Amino acid sequence: MSTKLKPLPYYAFFWEAYRASRRVQKMNYIERGLYRHLLDECWVEGGFPSSFPTICEILDCPIEVLHTAWTKLAPCFYLDGDLFRNEEMEELRTTKDKERVIKSISGKIGGQRRTHTDRGSQASAKQVLSSCHIEEKRKEENRKEENRKEKSYDSQNSTEFAAIACPYEKIKNLWHEKLPTLNKVQAMTDKRENTLKRLWRKAFVEAKLKTEEEGLEWFAQFFQHISESKFLMGRTHTEGRAPFNCTFDYVIDPNNAVKIIEGNYHKNPSKSYVDGRGRLVVDGVVCM
């Protein structure tokens, strides 16, 4: 097919799956309305832009409303280049397009004389398309798996915030500035950058940060919180055991970062609460 198929003017709405979805159950009526609108956009356009102002134009809603709703909406989409897509909708679009290609070819064959040769050609065409469908399905599954592996954060936490590039060197410098007695970071390897980027994005989404400056301030407070732990700073001494060797790689792992923020490595339990913007505040520090 040289021309792109136009989307059908309808799509199947699987209401049972929709109502049974835990993600949908956690949404309020505003979030559900925005979600349905974005599903429509995914069906018609294949996805929607990653820019919040553009999304607000599509939804015709204030950016503050979208910011508030995005924590519930983000897990329903994944970032593919510059577009957010919905896995179920993409699968449905792919399936419908292939059905229409098969029907188109079958229709052309049906217009010819019904001979044994024609029937053989029809079967052959269907077999080729079936093989193509299997290969396309395999590629689709591989793409989905890569999306899940790369980050539950890219598919569920990628937002306009994630478009703000992670300032690796600035965060490394903050580490040296705030924690001069801990191990130095000699080089930012690819693995190190990927891990740090995951924590950067998690902080932006869960603390509702908007600028690079706010992100750097978050890390400055995070490193300051680490400096107040005798265990993490290697100042605890247990007979027969060496002090804990806290490294940059250890603290930037998102799972370890949550434990640190919750005060698991501090002698006195941290005082934590959720503020009016839904952010976790530990000992007066806005965290995740």
JSON list of C-alpha atoms in Angstrom, two decimals, residues 115-225:
[
{"chain": "A", "resi": 115, "resn": "THR", "atom": "CA", "xyz": [-11.08, -20.41, -11.19]},
{"chain": "A", "resi": 116, "resn": "HIS", "atom": "CA", "xyz": [-8.94, -22.85, -9.28]},
{"chain": "A", "resi": 117, "resn": "THR", "atom": "CA", "xyz": [-5.96, -20.64, -10.09]},
{"chain": "A", "resi": 118, "resn": "ASP", "atom": "CA", "xyz": [-7.74, -17.63, -8.64]},
{"chain": "A", "resi": 119, "resn": "ARG", "atom": "CA", "xyz": [-8.54, -19.53, -5.46]},
{"chain": "A", "resi": 120, "resn": "GLY", "atom": "CA", "xyz": [-4.92, -20.57, -5.21]},
{"chain": "A", "resi": 121, "resn": "SER", "atom": "CA", "xyz": [-3.82, -16.96, -5.64]},
{"chain": "A", "resi": 122, "resn": "GLN", "atom": "CA", "xyz": [-6.23, -15.85, -2.94]},
{"chain": "A", "resi": 123, "resn": "ALA", "atom": "CA", "xyz": [-4.95, -18.46, -0.53]},
{"chain": "A", "resi": 124, "resn": "SER", "atom": "CA", "xyz": [-1.37, -17.47, -1.34]},
{"chain": "A", "resi": 125, "resn": "ALA", "atom": "CA", "xyz": [-2.10, -13.80, -0.74]},
{"chain": "A", "resi": 126, "resn": "LYS", "atom": "CA", "xyz": [-3.64, -14.59, 2.63]},
{"chain": "A", "resi": 127, "resn": "GLN", "atom": "CA", "xyz": [-0.68, -16.77, 3.57]},
{"chain": "A", "resi": 128, "resn": "VAL", "atom": "CA", "xyz": [1.77, -13.99, 2.73]},
{"chain": "A", "resi": 129, "resn": "LEU", "atom": "CA", "xyz": [-0.23, -11.46, 4.72]},
{"chain": "A", "resi": 130, "resn": "SER", "atom": "CA", "xyz": [-0.51, -13.92, 7.60]},
{"chain": "A", "resi": 131, "resn": "SER", "atom": "CA", "xyz": [3.28, -14.28, 7.64]},
{"chain": "A", "resi": 132, "resn": "CYS", "atom": "CA", "xyz": [3.65, -10.51, 7.50]},
{"chain": "A", "resi": 133, "resn": "HIS", "atom": "CA", "xyz": [1.21, -10.19, 10.38]},
{"chain": "A", "resi": 134, "resn": "ILE", "atom": "CA", "xyz": [3.19, -12.68, 12.49]},
{"chain": "A", "resi": 135, "resn": "GLU", "atom": "CA", "xyz": [6.44, -10.84, 11.78]},
{"chain": "A", "resi": 136, "resn": "GLU", "atom": "CA", "xyz": [4.83, -7.47, 12.53]},
{"chain": "A", "resi": 137, "resn": "LYS", "atom": "CA", "xyz": [3.38, -8.89, 15.74]},
{"chain": "A", "resi": 138, "resn": "ARG", "atom": "CA", "xyz": [6.83, -10.14, 16.77]},
{"chain": "A", "resi": 139, "resn": "LYS", "atom": "CA", "xyz": [8.38, -6.74, 16.14]},
{"chain": "A", "resi": 140, "resn": "GLU", "atom": "CA", "xyz": [5.56, -5.08, 18.06]},
{"chain": "A", "resi": 141, "resn": "GLU", "atom": "CA", "xyz": [6.11, -7.37, 21.06]},
{"chain": "A", "resi": 142, "resn": "ASN", "atom": "CA", "xyz": [9.87, -6.71, 20.97]},
{"chain": "A", "resi": 143, "resn": "ARG", "atom": "CA", "xyz": [9.25, -2.98, 20.89]},
{"chain": "A", "resi": 144, "resn": "LYS", "atom": "CA", "xyz": [6.88, -3.19, 23.85]},
{"chain": "A", "resi": 145, "resn": "GLU", "atom": "CA", "xyz": [9.39, -5.24, 25.82]},
{"chain": "A", "resi": 146, "resn": "GLU", "atom": "CA", "xyz": [12.18, -2.75, 25.12]},
{"chain": "A", "resi": 147, "resn": "ASN", "atom": "CA", "xyz": [9.90, 0.02, 26.33]},
{"chain": "A", "resi": 148, "resn": "ARG", "atom": "CA", "xyz": [9.19, -1.81, 29.57]},
{"chain": "A", "resi": 149, "resn": "LYS", "atom": "CA", "xyz": [12.84, -2.68, 30.15]},
{"chain": "A", "resi": 150, "resn": "GLU", "atom": "CA", "xyz": [14.19, 0.76, 29.50]},
{"chain": "A", "resi": 151, "resn": "LYS", "atom": "CA", "xyz": [12.04, 2.25, 32.20]},
{"chain": "A", "resi": 152, "resn": "SER", "atom": "CA", "xyz": [8.78, 1.89, 33.85]},
{"chain": "A", "resi": 153, "resn": "TYR", "atom": "CA", "xyz": [9.54, 5.59, 34.18]},
{"chain": "A", "resi": 154, "resn": "ASP", "atom": "CA", "xyz": [9.69, 6.37, 30.47]},
{"chain": "A", "resi": 155, "resn": "SER", "atom": "CA", "xyz": [6.40, 4.73, 29.81]},
{"chain": "A", "resi": 156, "resn": "GLN", "atom": "CA", "xyz": [4.75, 5.80, 32.98]},
{"chain": "A", "resi": 157, "resn": "ASN", "atom": "CA", "xyz": [6.72, 8.82, 34.18]},
{"chain": "A", "resi": 158, "resn": "SER", "atom": "CA", "xyz": [7.83, 10.48, 30.97]},
{"chain": "A", "resi": 159, "resn": "THR", "atom": "CA", "xyz": [6.33, 13.91, 30.74]},
{"chain": "A", "resi": 160, "resn": "GLU", "atom": "CA", "xyz": [7.20, 17.32, 29.48]},
{"chain": "A", "resi": 161, "resn": "PHE", "atom": "CA", "xyz": [9.50, 17.37, 32.51]},
{"chain": "A", "resi": 162, "resn": "ALA", "atom": "CA", "xyz": [11.45, 14.43, 31.09]},
{"chain": "A", "resi": 163, "resn": "ALA", "atom": "CA", "xyz": [12.21, 16.60, 28.05]},
{"chain": "A", "resi": 164, "resn": "ILE", "atom": "CA", "xyz": [14.45, 18.65, 30.36]},
{"chain": "A", "resi": 165, "resn": "ALA", "atom": "CA", "xyz": [17.78, 16.92, 29.82]},
{"chain": "A", "resi": 166, "resn": "CYS", "atom": "CA", "xyz": [19.42, 15.45, 32.89]},
{"chain": "A", "resi": 167, "resn": "PRO", "atom": "CA", "xyz": [22.48, 17.63, 33.74]},
{"chain": "A", "resi": 168, "resn": "TYR", "atom": "CA", "xyz": [24.84, 14.76, 34.56]},
{"chain": "A", "resi": 169, "resn": "GLU", "atom": "CA", "xyz": [27.95, 16.85, 35.15]},
{"chain": "A", "resi": 170, "resn": "LYS", "atom": "CA", "xyz": [26.16, 19.37, 37.37]},
{"chain": "A", "resi": 171, "resn": "ILE", "atom": "CA", "xyz": [24.76, 16.59, 39.55]},
{"chain": "A", "resi": 172, "resn": "LYS", "atom": "CA", "xyz": [28.21, 15.00, 39.72]},
{"chain": "A", "resi": 173, "resn": "ASN", "atom": "CA", "xyz": [29.65, 18.34, 40.85]},
{"chain": "A", "resi": 174, "resn": "LEU", "atom": "CA", "xyz": [26.91, 18.61, 43.49]},
{"chain": "A", "resi": 175, "resn": "TRP", "atom": "CA", "xyz": [27.92, 15.18, 44.78]},
{"chain": "A", "resi": 176, "resn": "HIS", "atom": "CA", "xyz": [31.53, 16.35, 45.19]},
{"chain": "A", "resi": 177, "resn": "GLU", "atom": "CA", "xyz": [30.43, 19.64, 46.76]},
{"chain": "A", "resi": 178, "resn": "LYS", "atom": "CA", "xyz": [27.92, 18.25, 49.26]},
{"chain": "A", "resi": 179, "resn": "LEU", "atom": "CA", "xyz": [29.69, 14.97, 50.04]},
{"chain": "A", "resi": 180, "resn": "PRO", "atom": "CA", "xyz": [33.43, 15.64, 49.69]},
{"chain": "A", "resi": 181, "resn": "THR", "atom": "CA", "xyz": [34.46, 12.74, 51.94]},
{"chain": "A", "resi": 182, "resn": "LEU", "atom": "CA", "xyz": [32.69, 10.07, 49.87]},
{"chain": "A", "resi": 183, "resn": "ASN", "atom": "CA", "xyz": [34.09, 8.36, 46.80]},
{"chain": "A", "resi": 184, "resn": "LYS", "atom": "CA", "xyz": [34.75, 10.65, 43.86]},
{"chain": "A", "resi": 185, "resn": "VAL", "atom": "CA", "xyz": [32.98, 10.11, 40.55]},
{"chain": "A", "resi": 186, "resn": "GLN", "atom": "CA", "xyz": [35.71, 9.81, 37.94]},
{"chain": "A", "resi": 187, "resn": "ALA", "atom": "CA", "xyz": [33.57, 9.41, 34.82]},
{"chain": "A", "resi": 188, "resn": "MET", "atom": "CA", "xyz": [29.91, 9.33, 33.84]},
{"chain": "A", "resi": 189, "resn": "THR", "atom": "CA", "xyz": [29.54, 5.97, 32.09]},
{"chain": "A", "resi": 190, "resn": "ASP", "atom": "CA", "xyz": [26.51, 5.10, 29.96]},
{"chain": "A", "resi": 191, "resn": "LYS", "atom": "CA", "xyz": [25.13, 2.84, 32.69]},
{"chain": "A", "resi": 192, "resn": "ARG", "atom": "CA", "xyz": [25.64, 5.55, 35.30]},
{"chain": "A", "resi": 193, "resn": "GLU", "atom": "CA", "xyz": [23.92, 8.16, 33.12]},
{"chain": "A", "resi": 194, "resn": "ASN", "atom": "CA", "xyz": [20.95, 5.88, 32.46]},
{"chain": "A", "resi": 195, "resn": "THR", "atom": "CA", "xyz": [20.47, 5.20, 36.17]},
{"chain": "A", "resi": 196, "resn": "LEU", "atom": "CA", "xyz": [20.81, 8.88, 37.06]},
{"chain": "A", "resi": 197, "resn": "LYS", "atom": "CA", "xyz": [18.34, 9.82, 34.32]},
{"chain": "A", "resi": 198, "resn": "ARG", "atom": "CA", "xyz": [15.77, 7.44, 35.84]},
{"chain": "A", "resi": 199, "resn": "LEU", "atom": "CA", "xyz": [16.10, 9.12, 39.25]},
{"chain": "A", "resi": 200, "resn": "TRP", "atom": "CA", "xyz": [16.01, 12.58, 37.63]},
{"chain": "A", "resi": 201, "resn": "ARG", "atom": "CA", "xyz": [12.74, 11.76, 35.88]},
{"chain": "A", "resi": 202, "resn": "LYS", "atom": "CA", "xyz": [11.25, 10.12, 38.98]},
{"chain": "A", "resi": 203, "resn": "ALA", "atom": "CA", "xyz": [12.04, 13.24, 41.02]},
{"chain": "A", "resi": 204, "resn": "PHE", "atom": "CA", "xyz": [10.46, 15.50, 38.38]},
{"chain": "A", "resi": 205, "resn": "VAL", "atom": "CA", "xyz": [7.26, 13.49, 38.19]},
{"chain": "A", "resi": 206, "resn": "GLU", "atom": "CA", "xyz": [6.74, 12.72, 41.86]},
{"chain": "A", "resi": 207, "resn": "ALA", "atom": "CA", "xyz": [7.92, 16.08, 43.25]},
{"chain": "A", "resi": 208, "resn": "LYS", "atom": "CA", "xyz": [6.18, 17.95, 40.38]},
{"chain": "A", "resi": 209, "resn": "LEU", "atom": "CA", "xyz": [9.34, 19.85, 39.43]},
{"chain": "A", "resi": 210, "resn": "LYS", "atom": "CA", "xyz": [9.32, 22.07, 36.35]},
{"chain": "A", "resi": 211, "resn": "THR", "atom": "CA", "xyz": [12.82, 23.47, 35.73]},
{"chain": "A", "resi": 212, "resn": "GLU", "atom": "CA", "xyz": [16.42, 22.30, 35.75]},
{"chain": "A", "resi": 213, "resn": "GLU", "atom": "CA", "xyz": [17.08, 24.61, 38.70]},
{"chain": "A", "resi": 214, "resn": "GLU", "atom": "CA", "xyz": [14.36, 22.89, 40.75]},
{"chain": "A", "resi": 215, "resn": "GLY", "atom": "CA", "xyz": [15.82, 19.51, 39.79]},
{"chain": "A", "resi": 216, "resn": "LEU", "atom": "CA", "xyz": [19.32, 20.52, 40.91]},
{"chain": "A", "resi": 217, "resn": "GLU", "atom": "CA", "xyz": [17.90, 21.91, 44.16]},
{"chain": "A", "resi": 218, "resn": "TRP", "atom": "CA", "xyz": [16.18, 18.56, 44.73]},
{"chain": "A", "resi": 219, "resn": "PHE", "atom": "CA", "xyz": [19.49, 16.72, 44.34]},
{"chain": "A", "resi": 220, "resn": "ALA", "atom": "CA", "xyz": [21.28, 19.23, 46.58]},
{"chain": "A", "resi": 221, "resn": "GLN", "atom": "CA", "xyz": [18.73, 18.54, 49.34]},
{"chain": "A", "resi": 222, "resn": "PHE", "atom": "CA", "xyz": [18.94, 14.80, 48.67]},
{"chain": "A", "resi": 223, "resn": "PHE", "atom": "CA", "xyz": [22.74, 14.81, 49.07]},
{"chain": "A", "resi": 224, "resn": "GLN", "atom": "CA", "xyz": [22.40, 16.99, 52.18]},
{"chain": "A", "resi": 225, "resn": "HIS", "atom": "CA", "xyz": [20.01, 14.38, 53.61]}
]
